[in-house]
Amino acid sequence: MECRHDALPYRVGDKWTAHVLRGLAGGRRRFTELRAEIPAVTAKVLTSTLRAMEREGAVTRTEFDENPPRVEYELTEHGRKLLGLLDMCCDWARKNWARENLVEA
Amino acid sequence: MECRHDALPYRVGDKWTAHVLRGLAGGRRRFTELRAEIPAVTAKVLTSTLRAMEREGAVTRTEFDENPPRVEYELTEHGRKLLGLLDMCCDWARKNWARENLVEA
DNA sequence: CCGCATCCTTTAGGATACTG
DNA sequence: CAGTATCCTAAAGGATGCGG
């Protein structure tokens, strides 16, 4: 059995997906909180990333009927698995990359 | 320490990189052999993929001074590590994906 | 606050033809 | 055989402004 790596339904490789996984690692976050954790992303692109991840079942989107509006995002079980994959890749990188490719957190 | 996942010098996510890693898994291959193993890729794109992987230290390119020309590609130690990462991701997928997302080899 | 509408730029990727 | 050279398309990503 082989992995069909060229037909992934998940947009794990999209520019901001990994950032969102990390941003939601600590739990439920508001849209603005996410933006603050990922300063370089624009609202439009973050929205489209989140929408895609929602379609793929990686995050849930909860809209509150308040004014001003409030929307919260949270990883699904599947999203947490994807975060686990990301961690695995980072572990791999720590073992196999030169130190210049890593950054202290 | 955290992985700088947004600044990867490697083009692992590029469309054909994983295919090339697989194609070279069995050892040294000629350009034409690679094309045969990856029928859907065009010469131009395969060339640019290989050139990028060469710059990144994942493959070596050996040109023979013959006529007709012969060029062989081979994974470096680093390329073999990347192949290991790919295998890890496939293992992860087998454990975490539904069966419809997998394909028998 | 959240995010949509609009417009724009960049780039990966591809089709086709040609060459040492 | 192993590529270049050209031209092209689609889509990701971004900038800015507006609106409930």
Tab-separated table of C-alpha atoms (C1' of nucleotides) in Angstrom:
chain	number	residue	atom	x	y	z
A	1	MET	CA	0.000	0.000	0.000
A	2	GLU	CA	1.321	3.355	-0.996
A	3	CYS	CA	0.377	6.850	-0.021
A	4	ARG	CA	-1.232	8.845	-2.810
A	5	HIS	CA	0.861	11.838	-1.928
A	6	ASP	CA	-0.070	13.717	-5.077
A	7	ALA	CA	-3.775	13.757	-4.350
A	8	LEU	CA	-3.968	15.098	-0.830
A	9	PRO	CA	-7.347	16.660	-0.129
A	10	TYR	CA	-5.771	18.657	2.660
A	11	ARG	CA	-4.124	21.980	2.087
A	12	VAL	CA	-1.382	21.318	4.603
A	13	GLY	CA	1.131	22.832	2.223
A	14	ASP	CA	-0.747	26.102	1.839
A	15	LYS	CA	1.191	29.044	3.032
A	16	TRP	CA	-0.687	29.729	6.267
A	17	THR	CA	-2.170	26.383	7.217
A	18	ALA	CA	0.676	25.375	9.512
A	19	HIS	CA	0.532	28.767	11.196
A	20	VAL	CA	-3.157	28.305	11.900
A	21	LEU	CA	-2.568	24.829	13.307
A	22	ARG	CA	0.009	26.315	15.658
A	23	GLY	CA	-2.189	29.278	16.461
A	24	LEU	CA	-5.011	26.987	17.494
A	25	ALA	CA	-2.752	24.530	19.304
A	26	GLY	CA	-3.582	26.155	22.640
A	27	GLY	CA	-7.303	25.877	22.058
A	28	ARG	CA	-10.176	27.990	20.807
A	29	ARG	CA	-9.254	31.405	19.392
A	30	ARG	CA	-11.087	34.402	18.023
A	31	PHE	CA	-10.394	35.608	14.516
A	32	THR	CA	-8.576	38.665	15.804
A	33	GLU	CA	-6.488	36.619	18.208
A	34	LEU	CA	-5.372	34.460	15.329
A	35	ARG	CA	-4.457	37.519	13.307
A	36	ALA	CA	-2.400	38.782	16.220
A	37	GLU	CA	-0.524	35.481	16.436
A	38	ILE	CA	0.124	35.545	12.698
A	39	PRO	CA	0.919	39.199	12.017
A	40	ALA	CA	1.975	38.756	8.397
A	41	VAL	CA	-1.282	37.360	7.114
A	42	THR	CA	-4.048	39.571	5.772
A	43	ALA	CA	-7.644	39.179	6.851
A	44	LYS	CA	-8.738	38.015	3.438
A	45	VAL	CA	-6.141	35.281	3.176
A	46	LEU	CA	-6.610	34.148	6.763
A	47	THR	CA	-10.327	33.902	6.150
A	48	SER	CA	-9.903	31.826	3.020
A	49	THR	CA	-7.390	29.579	4.787
A	50	LEU	CA	-9.769	29.031	7.681
A	51	ARG	CA	-12.678	28.398	5.338
A	52	ALA	CA	-10.664	25.787	3.484
A	53	MET	CA	-9.592	24.127	6.710
A	54	GLU	CA	-13.201	24.131	7.829
A	55	ARG	CA	-14.302	22.409	4.620
A	56	GLU	CA	-11.572	19.845	5.130
A	57	GLY	CA	-12.716	19.179	8.662
A	58	ALA	CA	-9.621	20.538	10.406
A	59	VAL	CA	-11.298	23.406	12.276
A	60	THR	CA	-14.726	24.381	13.490
A	61	ARG	CA	-16.099	27.886	13.124
A	62	THR	CA	-18.468	29.187	15.767
A	63	GLU	CA	-20.290	32.427	15.143
A	64	PHE	CA	-21.864	34.229	18.078
A	65	ASP	CA	-24.881	36.411	17.552
A	66	GLU	CA	-23.448	39.416	19.316
A	67	ASN	CA	-22.610	42.971	18.495
A	68	PRO	CA	-19.813	43.537	17.832
A	69	PRO	CA	-19.609	40.127	16.208
A	70	ARG	CA	-17.490	37.337	17.622
A	71	VAL	CA	-16.251	34.274	15.777
A	72	GLU	CA	-14.160	31.542	17.294
A	73	TYR	CA	-12.157	28.827	15.655
A	74	GLU	CA	-11.039	25.558	17.156
A	75	LEU	CA	-9.183	22.495	15.961
A	76	THR	CA	-11.245	19.386	15.392
A	77	GLU	CA	-9.896	15.995	16.342
A	78	HIS	CA	-8.664	15.768	12.785
A	79	GLY	CA	-7.018	19.169	13.061
A	80	ARG	CA	-5.182	18.004	16.154
A	81	LYS	CA	-3.963	14.995	14.200
A	82	LEU	CA	-2.659	17.328	11.506
A	83	LEU	CA	-0.901	19.312	14.203
A	84	GLY	CA	0.646	16.034	15.312
A	85	LEU	CA	1.919	15.490	11.789
A	86	LEU	CA	3.409	18.960	11.801
A	87	ASP	CA	5.134	18.180	15.085
A	88	MET	CA	6.475	14.959	13.611
A	89	CYS	CA	7.933	16.882	10.696
A	90	CYS	CA	9.513	19.379	13.074
A	91	ASP	CA	10.996	16.543	15.121
A	92	TRP	CA	12.372	15.094	11.943
A	93	ALA	CA	13.835	18.460	11.020
A	94	ARG	CA	15.542	18.806	14.383
A	95	LYS	CA	17.216	15.475	13.886
A	96	ASN	CA	18.141	15.929	10.244
A	97	TRP	CA	18.751	19.573	9.630
A	98	ALA	CA	21.722	21.722	10.316
A	99	ARG	CA	21.331	24.039	13.253
A	100	GLU	CA	21.060	27.137	11.060
A	101	ASN	CA	17.726	25.861	9.801
A	102	LEU	CA	16.235	25.866	13.269
A	103	VAL	CA	15.180	28.765	15.377
A	104	GLU	CA	14.883	29.099	19.103
A	105	ALA	CA	11.332	29.666	20.284
B	1	MET	CA	13.050	25.313	20.089
B	2	GLU	CA	10.541	25.521	17.336
B	3	CYS	CA	10.635	24.535	13.717
B	4	ARG	CA	10.626	27.444	11.296
B	5	HIS	CA	8.109	25.713	9.093
B	6	ASP	CA	7.432	28.818	7.046
B	7	ALA	CA	10.982	29.240	5.875
B	8	LEU	CA	11.807	25.814	4.505
B	9	PRO	CA	14.546	26.013	1.919
B	10	TYR	CA	13.346	22.703	0.532
B	11	ARG	CA	10.652	22.451	-2.075
B	12	VAL	CA	9.222	19.261	-0.625
B	13	GLY	CA	5.745	20.537	-1.303
B	14	ASP	CA	6.354	21.173	-4.964
B	15	LYS	CA	4.167	19.120	-7.186
B	16	TRP	CA	6.748	16.643	-8.458
B	17	THR	CA	9.354	16.534	-5.712
B	18	ALA	CA	7.845	13.559	-3.921
B	19	HIS	CA	7.575	11.714	-7.218
B	20	VAL	CA	11.240	12.282	-7.896
B	21	LEU	CA	12.189	11.087	-4.411
B	22	ARG	CA	10.215	7.905	-5.075
B	23	GLY	CA	11.622	7.587	-8.577
B	24	LEU	CA	15.159	7.729	-7.257
B	25	ALA	CA	14.427	5.515	-4.252
B	26	GLY	CA	15.816	2.492	-6.102
B	27	GLY	CA	19.063	4.259	-6.937
B	28	ARG	CA	20.642	6.162	-9.800
B	29	ARG	CA	18.384	6.917	-12.770
B	30	ARG	CA	18.724	8.553	-16.152
B	31	PHE	CA	16.575	11.523	-17.068
B	32	THR	CA	14.529	9.436	-19.477
B	33	GLU	CA	14.031	6.683	-16.915
B	34	LEU	CA	12.658	9.223	-14.484
B	35	ARG	CA	10.309	10.575	-17.117
B	36	ALA	CA	9.074	7.037	-17.753
B	37	GLU	CA	8.417	6.510	-14.048
B	38	ILE	CA	6.535	9.807	-13.853
B	39	PRO	CA	4.580	9.865	-17.115
B	40	ALA	CA	2.531	12.968	-16.334
B	41	VAL	CA	5.429	15.358	-15.928
B	42	THR	CA	6.829	17.348	-18.844
B	43	ALA	CA	10.542	17.563	-19.570
B	44	LYS	CA	10.683	21.224	-18.695
B	45	VAL	CA	9.047	20.827	-15.305
B	46	LEU	CA	10.997	17.707	-14.433
B	47	THR	CA	14.199	19.527	-15.304
B	48	SER	CA	13.348	22.501	-13.141
B	49	THR	CA	12.323	20.225	-10.269
B	50	LEU	CA	15.603	18.313	-10.512
B	51	ARG	CA	17.604	21.522	-10.733
B	52	ALA	CA	15.906	22.856	-7.614
B	53	MET	CA	16.502	19.614	-5.748
B	54	GLU	CA	20.111	19.723	-6.830
B	55	ARG	CA	20.514	23.258	-5.485
B	56	GLU	CA	18.949	22.118	-2.234
B	57	GLY	CA	21.351	19.218	-1.968
B	58	ALA	CA	18.774	16.474	-2.386
B	59	VAL	CA	20.097	14.989	-5.629
B	60	THR	CA	23.310	14.852	-7.586
B	61	ARG	CA	23.437	15.344	-11.329
B	62	THR	CA	26.102	13.488	-13.292
B	63	GLU	CA	26.626	14.381	-16.911
B	64	PHE	CA	28.555	11.973	-19.129
B	65	ASP	CA	30.481	13.240	-22.108
B	66	GLU	CA	28.937	10.838	-24.575
B	67	ASN	CA	26.887	10.990	-27.714
B	68	PRO	CA	23.966	10.658	-27.416
B	69	PRO	CA	24.176	12.473	-24.094
B	70	ARG	CA	23.575	10.715	-20.803
B	71	VAL	CA	22.703	12.311	-17.502
B	72	GLU	CA	22.083	10.441	-14.289
B	73	TYR	CA	20.476	11.592	-11.097
B	74	GLU	CA	20.888	10.104	-7.659
B	75	LEU	CA	19.668	10.904	-4.180
B	76	THR	CA	22.215	12.373	-1.826
B	77	GLU	CA	22.278	11.342	1.801
B	78	HIS	CA	20.057	14.312	2.418
B	79	GLY	CA	17.689	13.241	-0.333
B	80	ARG	CA	17.404	9.837	1.286
B	81	LYS	CA	16.512	11.553	4.531
B	82	LEU	CA	13.792	13.499	2.740
B	83	LEU	CA	12.522	10.217	1.344
B	84	GLY	CA	12.422	8.987	4.933
B	85	LEU	CA	10.311	11.991	5.867
B	86	LEU	CA	7.957	11.189	3.012
B	87	ASP	CA	7.670	7.629	4.276
B	88	MET	CA	6.949	8.938	7.755
B	89	CYS	CA	4.145	11.090	6.393
B	90	CYS	CA	2.717	8.127	4.512
B	91	ASP	CA	2.853	6.032	7.677
B	92	TRP	CA	1.056	8.785	9.497
B	93	ALA	CA	-1.569	8.908	6.752
B	94	ARG	CA	-2.170	5.169	6.954
B	95	LYS	CA	-2.835	5.481	10.658
B	96	ASN	CA	-4.922	8.639	10.522
B	97	TRP	CA	-6.746	8.697	7.238
B	98	ALA	CA	-9.831	6.942	6.097
B	99	ARG	CA	-9.248	4.091	3.735
B	100	GLU	CA	-10.626	5.966	0.733
B	101	ASN	CA	-7.645	8.276	0.934
B	102	LEU	CA	-5.201	5.449	0.450
B	103	VAL	CA	-4.430	3.489	-2.645
B	104	GLU	CA	-3.032	0.007	-3.038
B	105	ALA	CA	0.369	-0.095	-4.637
C	1	DC	C1'	-15.231	42.780	14.853
C	2	DC	C1'	-15.354	40.018	11.090
C	3	DG	C1'	-14.875	39.542	6.616
C	4	DC	C1'	-16.610	40.335	1.738
C	5	DA	C1'	-15.804	42.832	-2.959
C	6	DT	C1'	-12.710	44.306	-6.090
C	7	DC	C1'	-8.629	44.612	-8.331
C	8	DC	C1'	-3.888	43.408	-8.910
C	9	DT	C1'	0.746	40.795	-8.918
C	10	DT	C1'	3.364	36.755	-8.823
C	11	DT	C1'	4.505	32.200	-9.759
C	12	DA	C1'	3.931	27.335	-10.445
C	13	DG	C1'	2.995	24.665	-13.871
C	14	DG	C1'	2.061	23.324	-18.730
C	15	DA	C1'	2.010	23.166	-24.243
C	16	DT	C1'	4.685	23.236	-28.031
C	17	DA	C1'	8.601	23.711	-30.885
C	18	DC	C1'	13.359	23.425	-31.407
C	19	DT	C1'	18.620	21.973	-30.671
C	20	DG	C1'	23.647	20.242	-29.561
D	1	DC	C1'	19.048	11.984	-25.223
D	2	DA	C1'	18.504	15.651	-22.473
D	3	DG	C1'	17.352	19.263	-22.365
D	4	DT	C1'	16.176	25.081	-23.905
D	5	DA	C1'	13.205	28.735	-25.590
D	6	DT	C1'	8.668	30.788	-25.821
D	7	DC	C1'	4.410	31.567	-24.731
D	8	DC	C1'	0.424	30.773	-21.977
D	9	DT	C1'	-3.072	29.727	-18.093
D	10	DA	C1'	-4.709	29.150	-13.556
D	11	DA	C1'	-4.519	29.998	-9.074
D	12	DA	C1'	-2.422	31.570	-4.795
D	13	DG	C1'	-1.665	35.366	-2.503
D	14	DG	C1'	-1.951	40.437	-1.498
D	15	DA	C1'	-3.721	45.599	-1.158
D	16	DT	C1'	-7.326	48.420	-0.346
D	17	DG	C1'	-11.932	49.838	0.610
D	18	DC	C1'	-16.590	49.039	2.174
D	19	DG	C1'	-20.429	47.047	5.166
D	20	DG	C1'	-23.432	44.594	8.694
